[in-house]
mmCIF file of C-alpha atoms and ligand atoms in Angstrom:
data_model
loop_
_atom_site.group_PDB
_atom_site.id
_atom_site.type_symbol
_atom_site.label_atom_id
_atom_site.label_comp_id
_atom_site.label_asym_id
_atom_site.label_seq_id
_atom_site.Cartn_x
_atom_site.Cartn_y
_atom_site.Cartn_z
ATOM 1 C CA MET A 123 0.113 -0.359 -0.083
ATOM 2 C CA VAL A 124 1.392 3.260 -1.378
ATOM 3 C CA GLU A 125 0.422 6.217 0.965
ATOM 4 C CA THR A 126 0.302 9.765 -0.815
ATOM 5 C CA THR A 127 0.715 13.273 0.767
ATOM 6 C CA ILE A 128 -0.299 15.715 -2.012
ATOM 7 C CA SER A 129 0.117 19.836 -1.033
ATOM 8 C CA CYS A 130 -0.676 22.255 -3.166
ATOM 9 C CA ILE A 131 0.361 25.703 -1.851
ATOM 10 C CA LYS A 132 -0.184 28.692 -3.619
ATOM 11 C CA ALA A 133 0.632 32.485 -3.480
ATOM 12 C CA ASP A 134 0.717 35.958 -5.065
ATOM 13 C CA VAL A 135 3.494 37.100 -5.137
ATOM 14 C CA GLY A 136 3.746 39.109 -7.488
ATOM 15 C CA SER A 137 2.994 40.122 -11.033
ATOM 16 C CA LEU A 138 2.174 41.591 -14.762
ATOM 17 C CA ALA A 139 0.599 43.826 -15.277
ATOM 18 C CA GLY A 140 -1.301 44.762 -12.252
ATOM 19 C CA HIS A 141 -2.829 41.914 -11.064
ATOM 20 C CA VAL A 142 -3.207 39.959 -14.082
ATOM 21 C CA ILE A 143 -0.410 37.041 -14.324
ATOM 22 C CA VAL A 144 2.792 35.332 -13.000
ATOM 23 C CA PRO A 145 5.361 36.085 -15.861
ATOM 24 C CA GLU A 146 7.191 32.971 -16.737
ATOM 25 C CA PRO A 147 10.363 33.796 -15.002
ATOM 26 C CA MET A 148 9.031 32.942 -12.014
ATOM 27 C CA LEU A 149 7.033 29.951 -12.985
ATOM 28 C CA ASP A 150 10.824 28.527 -13.633
ATOM 29 C CA ILE A 151 12.029 30.227 -10.448
ATOM 30 C CA MET A 152 10.084 28.022 -8.097
ATOM 31 C CA ARG A 153 10.419 24.836 -10.416
ATOM 32 C CA GLU A 154 14.068 25.281 -10.580
ATOM 33 C CA HIS A 155 13.700 25.391 -6.658
ATOM 34 C CA LEU A 156 11.524 22.875 -5.678
ATOM 35 C CA LYS A 157 13.874 20.354 -8.553
ATOM 36 C CA LYS A 158 17.196 21.523 -6.872
ATOM 37 C CA GLU A 159 15.838 21.464 -2.648
ATOM 38 C CA ALA A 160 13.156 19.110 -3.099
ATOM 39 C CA LEU A 161 13.157 16.812 -5.562
ATOM 40 C CA ASN A 162 17.061 15.753 -6.728
ATOM 41 C CA LYS A 163 17.040 15.592 -2.223
ATOM 42 C CA GLY A 164 14.332 13.463 -1.953
ATOM 43 C CA ILE A 165 12.500 15.099 -0.346
ATOM 44 C CA ILE A 166 9.568 15.342 -2.210
ATOM 45 C CA ASP A 167 8.332 12.668 -4.947
ATOM 46 C CA ASP A 168 7.025 15.377 -7.865
ATOM 47 C CA PHE A 169 5.999 18.557 -8.072
ATOM 48 C CA TYR A 170 3.965 20.811 -10.948
ATOM 49 C CA VAL A 171 4.059 24.279 -11.031
ATOM 50 C CA PHE A 172 1.581 26.825 -12.911
ATOM 51 C CA ASN A 173 -0.572 29.996 -12.521
ATOM 52 C CA VAL A 174 -4.103 30.502 -12.134
ATOM 53 C CA GLY A 175 -3.846 34.679 -13.326
ATOM 54 C CA ASP A 176 -1.415 36.712 -10.713
ATOM 55 C CA ASP A 177 -1.674 33.440 -8.059
ATOM 56 C CA LEU A 178 1.306 30.945 -8.449
ATOM 57 C CA GLU A 179 0.922 27.358 -7.806
ATOM 58 C CA THR A 180 3.002 24.270 -6.897
ATOM 59 C CA VAL A 181 1.794 20.710 -6.595
ATOM 60 C CA MET A 182 4.435 18.512 -4.223
ATOM 61 C CA THR A 183 3.739 14.831 -4.123
ATOM 62 C CA HIS A 184 5.726 13.133 -0.725
ATOM 63 C CA ASN A 185 5.216 11.101 2.254
ATOM 64 C CA ARG A 186 5.523 13.265 4.602
ATOM 65 C CA GLY A 187 1.583 14.003 5.781
ATOM 66 C CA ALA A 188 -0.485 17.283 5.613
ATOM 67 C CA ASN A 189 1.491 20.880 7.533
ATOM 68 C CA ASP A 190 4.851 18.842 7.624
ATOM 69 C CA GLU A 191 7.249 21.240 8.472
ATOM 70 C CA LYS A 192 9.614 20.362 5.396
ATOM 71 C CA ILE A 193 7.188 20.991 2.420
ATOM 72 C CA HIS A 194 6.176 24.440 4.128
ATOM 73 C CA GLU A 195 9.198 25.054 4.416
ATOM 74 C CA LEU A 196 9.960 24.520 0.325
ATOM 75 C CA ALA A 197 7.185 26.149 -0.115
ATOM 76 C CA TRP A 198 7.867 29.587 1.469
ATOM 77 C CA ASP A 199 11.177 29.801 -0.276
ATOM 78 C CA GLY A 200 9.917 29.313 -3.364
ATOM 79 C CA PHE A 201 7.877 32.481 -2.909
ATOM 80 C CA ILE A 202 10.385 34.270 -1.243
ATOM 81 C CA LYS A 203 12.893 33.218 -4.324
ATOM 82 C CA ALA A 204 10.416 34.660 -6.503
ATOM 83 C CA ALA A 205 8.978 37.166 -4.737
ATOM 84 C CA ASP A 206 12.587 38.570 -5.495
ATOM 85 C CA TYR A 207 12.267 38.386 -8.585
ATOM 86 C CA ALA A 208 9.591 40.382 -8.769
ATOM 87 C CA LYS A 209 11.093 43.198 -6.307
ATOM 88 C CA LYS A 210 14.185 43.876 -8.102
ATOM 89 C CA ASN A 211 11.916 44.244 -11.687
ATOM 90 C CA LYS A 212 9.408 46.187 -10.517
ATOM 91 C CA LEU A 213 6.511 43.518 -10.457
ATOM 92 C CA TYR A 214 3.014 44.603 -8.839
ATOM 93 C CA GLY A 215 2.366 43.486 -5.714
ATOM 94 C CA ALA A 216 5.853 41.879 -5.455
ATOM 95 C CA GLY A 217 5.690 39.567 -2.273
ATOM 96 C CA GLN A 218 1.690 40.817 -1.254
ATOM 97 C CA ASP A 219 1.174 37.144 0.056
ATOM 98 C CA LEU A 220 4.244 37.358 2.200
ATOM 99 C CA LEU A 221 2.369 38.183 5.105
ATOM 100 C CA ALA A 222 5.544 37.070 7.895
ATOM 101 C CA ASP A 223 9.190 38.500 7.742
ATOM 102 C CA ALA A 224 10.479 34.974 8.184
ATOM 103 C CA PHE A 225 8.721 31.581 8.102
ATOM 104 C CA SER A 226 7.577 30.152 11.450
ATOM 105 C CA GLY A 227 6.890 26.300 10.816
ATOM 106 C CA ASN A 228 3.995 26.649 8.866
ATOM 107 C CA VAL A 229 2.314 28.474 5.929
ATOM 108 C CA ARG A 230 -0.661 28.934 6.813
ATOM 109 C CA GLY A 231 -1.912 31.599 8.476
ATOM 110 C CA GLN A 232 1.192 33.608 6.501
ATOM 111 C CA GLY A 233 -0.222 34.040 3.545
ATOM 112 C CA PRO A 234 -0.071 31.490 1.600
ATOM 113 C CA GLY A 235 -3.140 28.797 0.869
ATOM 114 C CA VAL A 236 -2.947 25.371 1.321
ATOM 115 C CA ALA A 237 -4.886 22.166 0.636
ATOM 116 C CA GLU A 238 -3.305 18.295 1.336
ATOM 117 C CA MET A 239 -4.214 14.674 1.362
ATOM 118 C CA VAL A 240 -2.996 12.057 2.294
ATOM 119 C CA PHE A 241 -4.539 8.946 0.562
ATOM 120 C CA GLU A 242 -3.969 5.773 -0.116
ATOM 121 C CA GLU A 243 -3.175 4.939 -3.305
ATOM 122 C CA ARG A 244 -5.412 2.250 -5.084
ATOM 123 C CA LYS A 245 -5.464 0.698 -8.391
ATOM 124 C CA SER A 246 -5.490 3.653 -9.797
ATOM 125 C CA ASP A 247 -5.893 7.249 -8.812
ATOM 126 C CA PRO A 248 -7.439 9.858 -10.967
ATOM 127 C CA VAL A 249 -6.713 13.549 -9.256
ATOM 128 C CA ILE A 250 -8.417 17.035 -10.736
ATOM 129 C CA ILE A 251 -6.653 19.969 -9.426
ATOM 130 C CA PHE A 252 -8.863 23.269 -9.090
ATOM 131 C CA ALA A 253 -6.916 26.751 -8.896
ATOM 132 C CA CYS A 254 -9.123 29.896 -8.927
ATOM 133 C CA ASP A 255 -8.116 33.553 -8.916
ATOM 134 C CA LYS A 256 -10.284 36.765 -8.167
ATOM 135 C CA THR A 257 -12.450 34.839 -5.650
ATOM 136 C CA GLU A 258 -12.881 32.996 -2.553
ATOM 137 C CA PRO A 259 -12.698 29.118 -0.525
ATOM 138 C CA GLN A 260 -17.100 29.805 -0.582
ATOM 139 C CA ALA A 261 -17.179 29.418 -4.286
ATOM 140 C CA PHE A 262 -16.402 26.186 -3.778
ATOM 141 C CA ASN A 263 -19.413 25.729 -2.120
ATOM 142 C CA LEU A 264 -22.190 25.279 -4.779
ATOM 143 C CA PRO A 265 -19.808 23.194 -7.117
ATOM 144 C CA ILE A 266 -18.968 20.710 -4.243
ATOM 145 C CA TYR A 267 -22.497 20.418 -3.517
ATOM 146 C CA LYS A 268 -23.489 19.334 -6.465
ATOM 147 C CA ILE A 269 -20.551 17.262 -7.196
ATOM 148 C CA PHE A 270 -21.036 15.158 -3.782
ATOM 149 C CA ALA A 271 -24.489 15.200 -2.900
ATOM 150 C CA ASP A 272 -27.060 16.202 -5.958
ATOM 151 C CA PRO A 273 -27.974 13.011 -8.565
ATOM 152 C CA PHE A 274 -28.728 15.761 -11.128
ATOM 153 C CA ASN A 275 -24.954 16.506 -10.948
ATOM 154 C CA THR A 276 -23.788 12.692 -10.460
ATOM 155 C CA ALA A 277 -25.467 10.174 -11.194
ATOM 156 C CA GLY A 278 -23.258 7.882 -9.566
ATOM 157 C CA LEU A 279 -25.069 8.699 -6.631
ATOM 158 C CA THR A 280 -28.352 6.738 -7.831
ATOM 159 C CA LEU A 281 -26.568 4.693 -10.599
ATOM 160 C CA ASP A 282 -23.484 3.497 -8.256
ATOM 161 C CA PRO A 283 -23.686 1.116 -5.096
ATOM 162 C CA THR A 284 -21.321 1.606 -3.790
ATOM 163 C CA MET A 285 -21.974 5.247 -4.058
ATOM 164 C CA ILE A 286 -25.301 5.437 -3.158
ATOM 165 C CA ALA A 287 -24.975 5.760 1.059
ATOM 166 C CA GLY A 288 -23.732 9.254 0.573
ATOM 167 C CA PHE A 289 -21.182 11.827 1.342
ATOM 168 C CA THR A 290 -20.521 13.954 4.690
ATOM 169 C CA PHE A 291 -19.055 16.749 4.345
ATOM 170 C CA GLU A 292 -16.680 18.858 6.698
ATOM 171 C CA VAL A 293 -17.857 22.802 6.763
ATOM 172 C CA TYR A 294 -16.069 25.413 8.785
ATOM 173 C CA ASN A 295 -17.231 28.562 10.160
ATOM 174 C CA LEU A 296 -14.573 30.837 8.966
ATOM 175 C CA TYR A 297 -14.695 33.451 11.114
ATOM 176 C CA GLU A 298 -15.282 31.341 14.938
ATOM 177 C CA HIS A 299 -12.988 29.096 13.586
ATOM 178 C CA THR A 300 -15.339 25.746 14.468
ATOM 179 C CA ARG A 301 -16.165 22.972 11.970
ATOM 180 C CA ILE A 302 -19.374 20.537 12.146
ATOM 181 C CA MET A 303 -19.959 17.274 9.753
ATOM 182 C CA LEU A 304 -22.383 16.603 8.077
ATOM 183 C CA ASP A 305 -24.045 13.254 6.309
ATOM 184 C CA THR A 306 -25.892 13.238 2.968
ATOM 185 C CA PRO A 307 -28.160 12.530 2.041
ATOM 186 C CA GLU A 308 -30.064 12.832 5.352
ATOM 187 C CA GLU A 309 -28.579 16.308 6.353
ATOM 188 C CA THR A 310 -29.204 17.697 3.092
ATOM 189 C CA TYR A 311 -30.967 20.874 3.992
ATOM 190 C CA GLU A 312 -28.713 21.429 7.231
ATOM 191 C CA LEU A 313 -26.001 21.667 4.943
ATOM 192 C CA LEU A 314 -27.291 23.211 2.409
ATOM 193 C CA ALA A 315 -28.723 26.260 5.017
ATOM 194 C CA LEU A 316 -24.609 26.317 6.770
ATOM 195 C CA ILE A 317 -23.077 26.313 2.543
ATOM 196 C CA GLY A 318 -25.948 28.394 1.301
ATOM 197 C CA THR A 319 -24.476 31.142 3.602
ATOM 198 C CA THR A 320 -21.563 31.841 1.730
ATOM 199 C CA SER A 321 -20.335 34.763 3.598
ATOM 200 C CA LYS A 322 -19.468 32.708 6.564
ATOM 201 C CA TYR A 323 -19.593 28.862 5.795
ATOM 202 C CA ALA A 324 -17.283 26.793 3.514
ATOM 203 C CA ILE A 325 -16.996 23.342 2.417
ATOM 204 C CA LYS A 326 -13.375 22.658 3.881
ATOM 205 C CA ARG A 327 -13.515 18.131 3.303
ATOM 206 C CA VAL A 328 -15.710 15.526 2.034
ATOM 207 C CA PHE A 329 -15.194 12.006 2.909
ATOM 208 C CA LYS A 330 -17.219 8.634 1.354
ATOM 209 C CA LYS A 331 -19.460 7.513 4.035
ATOM 210 C CA GLY A 332 -19.077 3.877 5.522
ATOM 211 C CA GLU A 333 -16.064 2.139 7.189
ATOM 212 C CA GLY A 334 -12.935 2.288 6.404
ATOM 213 C CA LYS A 335 -9.880 4.722 7.555
ATOM 214 C CA GLU A 336 -10.193 8.299 6.881
ATOM 215 C CA THR A 337 -7.136 8.258 3.518
ATOM 216 C CA GLN A 338 -9.224 5.662 2.104
ATOM 217 C CA ARG A 339 -12.705 7.894 2.278
ATOM 218 C CA ILE A 340 -10.806 11.542 2.116
ATOM 219 C CA ALA A 341 -12.948 12.713 -1.228
ATOM 220 C CA ALA A 342 -12.033 16.459 -2.037
ATOM 221 C CA GLU A 343 -9.933 19.036 0.479
ATOM 222 C CA ILE A 344 -10.574 22.854 -0.288
ATOM 223 C CA CYS A 345 -8.504 25.349 0.468
ATOM 224 C CA THR A 346 -9.981 28.262 3.093
ATOM 225 C CA GLU A 347 -7.504 29.957 4.266
ATOM 226 C CA LYS A 348 -8.703 33.842 4.800
ATOM 227 C CA LEU A 349 -5.964 36.471 4.001
ATOM 228 C CA ASN A 350 -7.430 39.613 4.391
ATOM 229 C CA VAL A 351 -8.235 37.725 7.886
ATOM 230 C CA SER A 352 -4.873 36.549 8.291
ATOM 231 C CA ALA A 353 -3.705 40.453 7.092
ATOM 232 C CA GLY A 354 -5.952 42.307 9.259
ATOM 233 C CA LYS A 355 -6.420 44.306 5.895
ATOM 234 C CA TYR A 356 -6.910 43.823 2.360
ATOM 235 C CA VAL A 357 -4.298 42.429 0.813
ATOM 236 C CA GLY A 358 -5.572 40.719 -2.161
ATOM 237 C CA LYS A 359 -8.505 37.395 -2.578
ATOM 238 C CA ASP A 360 -7.904 34.178 -1.720
ATOM 239 C CA ASP A 361 -7.699 32.397 -4.363
ATOM 240 C CA PRO A 362 -7.983 29.080 -3.268
ATOM 241 C CA VAL A 363 -7.066 25.437 -4.800
ATOM 242 C CA ALA A 364 -9.057 22.163 -4.174
ATOM 243 C CA ILE A 365 -7.825 18.661 -4.285
ATOM 244 C CA VAL A 366 -10.762 16.374 -5.628
ATOM 245 C CA ARG A 367 -10.083 12.397 -6.335
ATOM 246 C CA GLY A 368 -12.326 11.136 -8.941
ATOM 247 C CA GLN A 369 -13.724 7.264 -9.763
ATOM 248 C CA SER A 370 -13.794 3.867 -8.671
ATOM 249 C CA GLY A 371 -16.834 5.385 -6.094
ATOM 250 C CA PHE A 372 -16.261 7.859 -6.178
ATOM 251 C CA PRO A 373 -17.111 10.826 -8.609
ATOM 252 C CA ALA A 374 -16.403 10.419 -12.383
ATOM 253 C CA VAL A 375 -14.269 12.996 -13.581
ATOM 254 C CA GLY A 376 -17.448 14.055 -15.710
ATOM 255 C CA GLU A 377 -19.049 14.270 -12.983
ATOM 256 C CA ILE A 378 -16.658 16.641 -11.317
ATOM 257 C CA MET A 379 -16.535 18.517 -14.377
ATOM 258 C CA GLU A 380 -20.088 18.728 -14.660
ATOM 259 C CA GLY A 381 -20.037 20.624 -11.007
ATOM 260 C CA PHE A 382 -18.799 23.673 -13.131
ATOM 261 C CA THR A 383 -20.798 24.545 -15.627
ATOM 262 C CA HIS A 384 -23.102 27.102 -13.723
ATOM 263 C CA ALA A 385 -21.564 30.148 -13.998
ATOM 264 C CA HIS A 386 -22.528 30.371 -10.223
ATOM 265 C CA ILE A 387 -21.598 33.854 -8.368
ATOM 266 C CA VAL A 388 -19.439 34.497 -6.254
ATOM 267 C CA SER A 389 -17.673 36.863 -4.251
ATOM 268 C CA GLY A 390 -13.843 38.255 -5.608
ATOM 269 C CA TRP A 391 -13.272 40.394 -8.858
ATOM 270 C CA MET A 392 -12.556 43.685 -8.192
ATOM 271 C CA ARG A 393 -11.463 45.160 -5.445
ATOM 272 C CA GLY A 394 -12.574 41.671 -3.754
ATOM 273 C CA SER A 395 -15.519 43.975 -3.249
ATOM 274 C CA HIS A 396 -17.858 42.354 -6.695
ATOM 275 C CA LYS A 397 -19.802 39.585 -6.825
ATOM 276 C CA GLY A 398 -19.541 37.987 -10.411
ATOM 277 C CA PRO A 399 -19.943 34.170 -12.353
ATOM 278 C CA LEU A 400 -17.497 31.995 -12.102
ATOM 279 C CA LEU A 401 -16.071 31.288 -15.412
ATOM 280 C CA PRO A 402 -13.829 28.566 -15.967
ATOM 281 C CA VAL A 403 -11.015 28.238 -18.587
ATOM 282 C CA SER A 404 -8.041 26.998 -20.144
ATOM 283 C CA VAL A 405 -4.734 27.982 -18.015
ATOM 284 C CA LYS A 406 -3.711 30.423 -20.975
ATOM 285 C CA ASP A 407 -6.984 32.239 -20.495
ATOM 286 C CA ALA A 408 -6.250 32.815 -16.683
ATOM 287 C CA THR A 409 -5.430 36.038 -17.752
ATOM 288 C CA PRO A 410 -8.405 38.296 -15.413
ATOM 289 C CA THR A 411 -8.149 41.414 -17.429
ATOM 290 C CA ARG A 412 -12.129 43.196 -17.437
ATOM 291 C CA PHE A 413 -12.390 44.525 -14.450
ATOM 292 C CA ASP A 414 -9.563 42.370 -12.869
ATOM 293 C CA GLY A 415 -11.517 39.573 -13.380
ATOM 294 C CA PRO A 416 -14.104 37.403 -13.583
ATOM 295 C CA PRO A 417 -13.082 35.330 -11.345
ATOM 296 C CA ARG A 418 -11.877 32.312 -12.550
ATOM 297 C CA ILE A 419 -11.003 28.940 -12.327
ATOM 298 C CA VAL A 420 -8.438 26.251 -14.275
ATOM 299 C CA ALA A 421 -8.613 22.254 -13.530
ATOM 300 C CA LEU A 422 -5.572 20.239 -13.811
ATOM 301 C CA GLY A 423 -6.319 16.926 -14.182
ATOM 302 C CA PHE A 424 -3.677 14.003 -12.943
ATOM 303 C CA GLN A 425 -2.938 10.623 -12.740
ATOM 304 C CA VAL A 426 -1.357 9.416 -9.674
ATOM 305 C CA GLY A 427 0.371 7.011 -9.384
ATOM 306 C CA ASN A 428 3.412 6.063 -7.381
ATOM 307 C CA ARG A 429 3.101 9.239 -6.181
ATOM 308 C CA LYS A 430 4.282 10.188 -9.301
ATOM 309 C CA LEU A 431 1.914 13.266 -11.502
ATOM 310 C CA TYR A 432 1.114 11.941 -14.924
ATOM 311 C CA GLY A 433 0.068 15.076 -17.195
ATOM 312 C CA PRO A 434 -1.846 17.269 -16.267
ATOM 313 C CA ARG A 435 -4.918 17.688 -18.822
ATOM 314 C CA ASP A 436 -6.173 21.096 -18.913
ATOM 315 C CA MET A 437 -10.072 20.176 -17.989
ATOM 316 C CA PHE A 438 -11.727 23.198 -18.822
ATOM 317 C CA SER A 439 -9.640 23.799 -22.547
ATOM 318 C CA ASP A 440 -12.390 21.348 -23.381
ATOM 319 C CA ILE A 441 -15.097 22.792 -26.188
ATOM 320 C CA SER A 442 -17.792 21.229 -23.756
ATOM 321 C CA PHE A 443 -17.692 24.364 -21.467
ATOM 322 C CA ASP A 444 -17.581 26.714 -24.478
ATOM 323 C CA LEU A 445 -22.205 27.596 -23.451
ATOM 324 C CA VAL A 446 -20.668 27.988 -19.959
ATOM 325 C CA ARG A 447 -18.032 30.649 -20.502
ATOM 326 C CA LYS A 448 -20.513 32.615 -22.932
ATOM 327 C CA LYS A 449 -23.390 32.228 -19.934
ATOM 328 C CA ALA A 450 -20.741 33.574 -17.314
ATOM 329 C CA LEU A 451 -19.457 36.307 -19.891
ATOM 330 C CA GLU A 452 -23.720 37.507 -20.319
ATOM 331 C CA ILE A 453 -23.922 37.624 -16.419
ATOM 332 C CA ALA A 454 -20.545 39.556 -16.001
ATOM 333 C CA ASP A 455 -21.287 41.958 -18.346
ATOM 334 C CA PHE A 456 -25.228 42.543 -16.929
ATOM 335 C CA MET A 457 -23.630 42.493 -13.356
ATOM 336 C CA ARG A 458 -20.956 45.127 -14.590
ATOM 337 C CA GLU A 459 -23.900 47.446 -15.340
ATOM 338 C CA GLN A 460 -24.966 47.747 -11.358
ATOM 339 C CA GLY A 461 -21.414 49.325 -11.217
ATOM 340 C CA PRO A 462 -21.405 50.296 -6.969
ATOM 341 C CA PHE A 463 -24.865 49.461 -6.523
ATOM 342 C CA GLU A 464 -25.328 45.867 -4.348
ATOM 343 C CA PRO A 465 -25.602 43.284 -4.953
ATOM 344 C CA HIS A 466 -23.221 43.553 -7.482
ATOM 345 C CA ARG A 467 -20.901 45.391 -5.033
ATOM 346 C CA VAL A 468 -20.332 42.611 -2.121
ATOM 347 C CA SER A 469 -22.881 44.053 0.965
ATOM 348 C CA GLU A 470 -21.113 46.017 4.155
ATOM 349 C CA ALA A 471 -20.181 43.094 6.466
ATOM 350 C CA GLU A 472 -18.180 41.821 3.543
ATOM 351 C CA LEU A 473 -16.330 45.131 2.459
ATOM 352 C CA GLU A 474 -15.038 44.750 6.106
ATOM 353 C CA TYR A 475 -11.535 43.929 5.230
ATOM 354 C CA THR A 476 -11.599 46.201 2.167
ATOM 355 C CA THR A 477 -11.906 49.827 1.291
ATOM 356 C CA MET A 478 -15.317 50.014 3.006
ATOM 357 C CA PRO A 479 -13.942 51.042 6.819
ATOM 358 C CA GLN A 480 -11.560 53.832 5.537
ATOM 359 C CA VAL A 481 -14.558 55.832 4.220
ATOM 360 C CA MET A 482 -17.067 55.585 6.644
ATOM 361 C CA GLU A 483 -14.359 56.514 9.115
ATOM 362 C CA LYS A 484 -13.748 59.489 7.158
ATOM 363 C CA LEU A 485 -18.020 60.272 6.678
ATOM 364 C CA LYS A 486 -17.958 59.151 10.886
ATOM 365 C CA GLY A 487 -18.513 62.701 12.100
ATOM 366 C CA ARG A 488 -20.841 64.265 9.409
ATOM 367 C CA PHE A 489 -24.429 62.015 10.782
ATOM 368 C CA LYS A 490 -26.752 63.822 11.912
ATOM 369 C CA LYS A 491 -29.633 62.485 14.048
ATOM 370 C CA ILE A 492 -33.117 62.984 11.453
ATOM 371 C CA GLU A 493 -35.076 64.939 14.317
ATOM 372 C CA GLU A 494 -38.698 64.311 12.463
HETATM 373 C C1 F6R B 631 -8.720 41.795 -6.706
HETATM 374 C C2 F6R B 631 -7.613 42.336 -6.492
HETATM 375 C C3 F6R B 631 -7.218 43.684 -7.727
HETATM 376 C C4 F6R B 631 -7.155 44.430 -6.804
HETATM 377 C C5 F6R B 631 -7.176 46.115 -7.482
HETATM 378 C C6 F6R B 631 -6.312 47.432 -7.158
HETATM 379 O O1 F6R B 631 -7.897 40.748 -5.465
HETATM 380 O O2 F6R B 631 -6.293 42.138 -6.162
HETATM 381 O O3 F6R B 631 -8.960 43.841 -8.332
HETATM 382 O O4 F6R B 631 -7.809 44.720 -5.697
HETATM 383 O O5 F6R B 631 -6.964 46.215 -8.666
HETATM 384 O O6 F6R B 631 -5.182 46.835 -6.649
HETATM 385 P P1 F6R B 631 -4.303 47.823 -5.882
HETATM 386 O O7 F6R B 631 -5.094 48.628 -4.618
HETATM 387 O O8 F6R B 631 -2.958 47.436 -5.173
HETATM 388 O O9 F6R B 631 -4.085 49.393 -6.739
HETATM 389 MG MG1 MG B 632 -2.570 40.094 -7.408
HETATM 390 MG MG1 MG B 633 -4.812 36.202 -7.638
#
């Protein structure tokens, strides 16, 4: 039995022009760093580096488990090197997500986003890595729900006898730092009541129900780090990653992809303060240019075998997503017409970590009591 850890660690450490893309030299810096300091030294078994908009993404496979200090330090050091290049060449937002002055054992809460999954390899393991730009972890609530709990999305929930028992969702309250486990289909409505409140709750993990160890039942893991909560002010958006396992008792790869056919509305976009459709794109189209968006998601399909990564296949490059993209762009157009008005602009509560508190501070003394 091979036990494998997949660590996806990402950060925005500089981009061009403005917040659009990570330039190729920065990706090369991270690739060389991971090759020299990790792969060649036998610390990791394989890696893949890519970008989604202004976010530099790493995928590493190893046998060291989640929250391993060495793995986190490797990612941190790579981000520092890429940020140094960005600083030297005056690229935009150089070092933006590196909130701490120095690495202190774990990147969580220090700015970078993390999704890590430990699983026992089966006969064959398809794994899809999703990565977003200009949005937040709660963007995954709707698609992950559809994939693992909606038979209108996932045929296997009614047709595969090994899936019919359903899945267990681990949900985080992002602000109170509490978590709850909910079983589907029995607690579907309670689950929806929570995860429909996207301003507060995010799906963290999904497990297959039934016997077996967590490392056999783990099906999905989502990065839930809130950059602006960690920083105490608006720095940039969280831009989360997610890891989803497919096939043979988990949703088929096509059922996983089907979850992203809705152009559903997410928060982020310009200045992290606007709602808009989530646009599924190929890696080459992960260039958020209109109003710094619309928010994007890419999907890389891998086979994981003996801790090696085979692939990736750029999953949203398929023409079957063209109509979803068209729909998303039409929604984007419509929403942009609303300018600074809710619900295109997010609510005041959601603006807490953006520039709104400064505007309110400035106007504070000018509010007078209405005497009538
Ligand atoms: C969104 C994002 C951008 C910036 C915007 C203003 O996550 O990063 O939309 O908020 O471009 O950036 P600054 O304040 O750097 O001029
Ligand atoms: Mg940025
Ligand atoms: Mg970003």
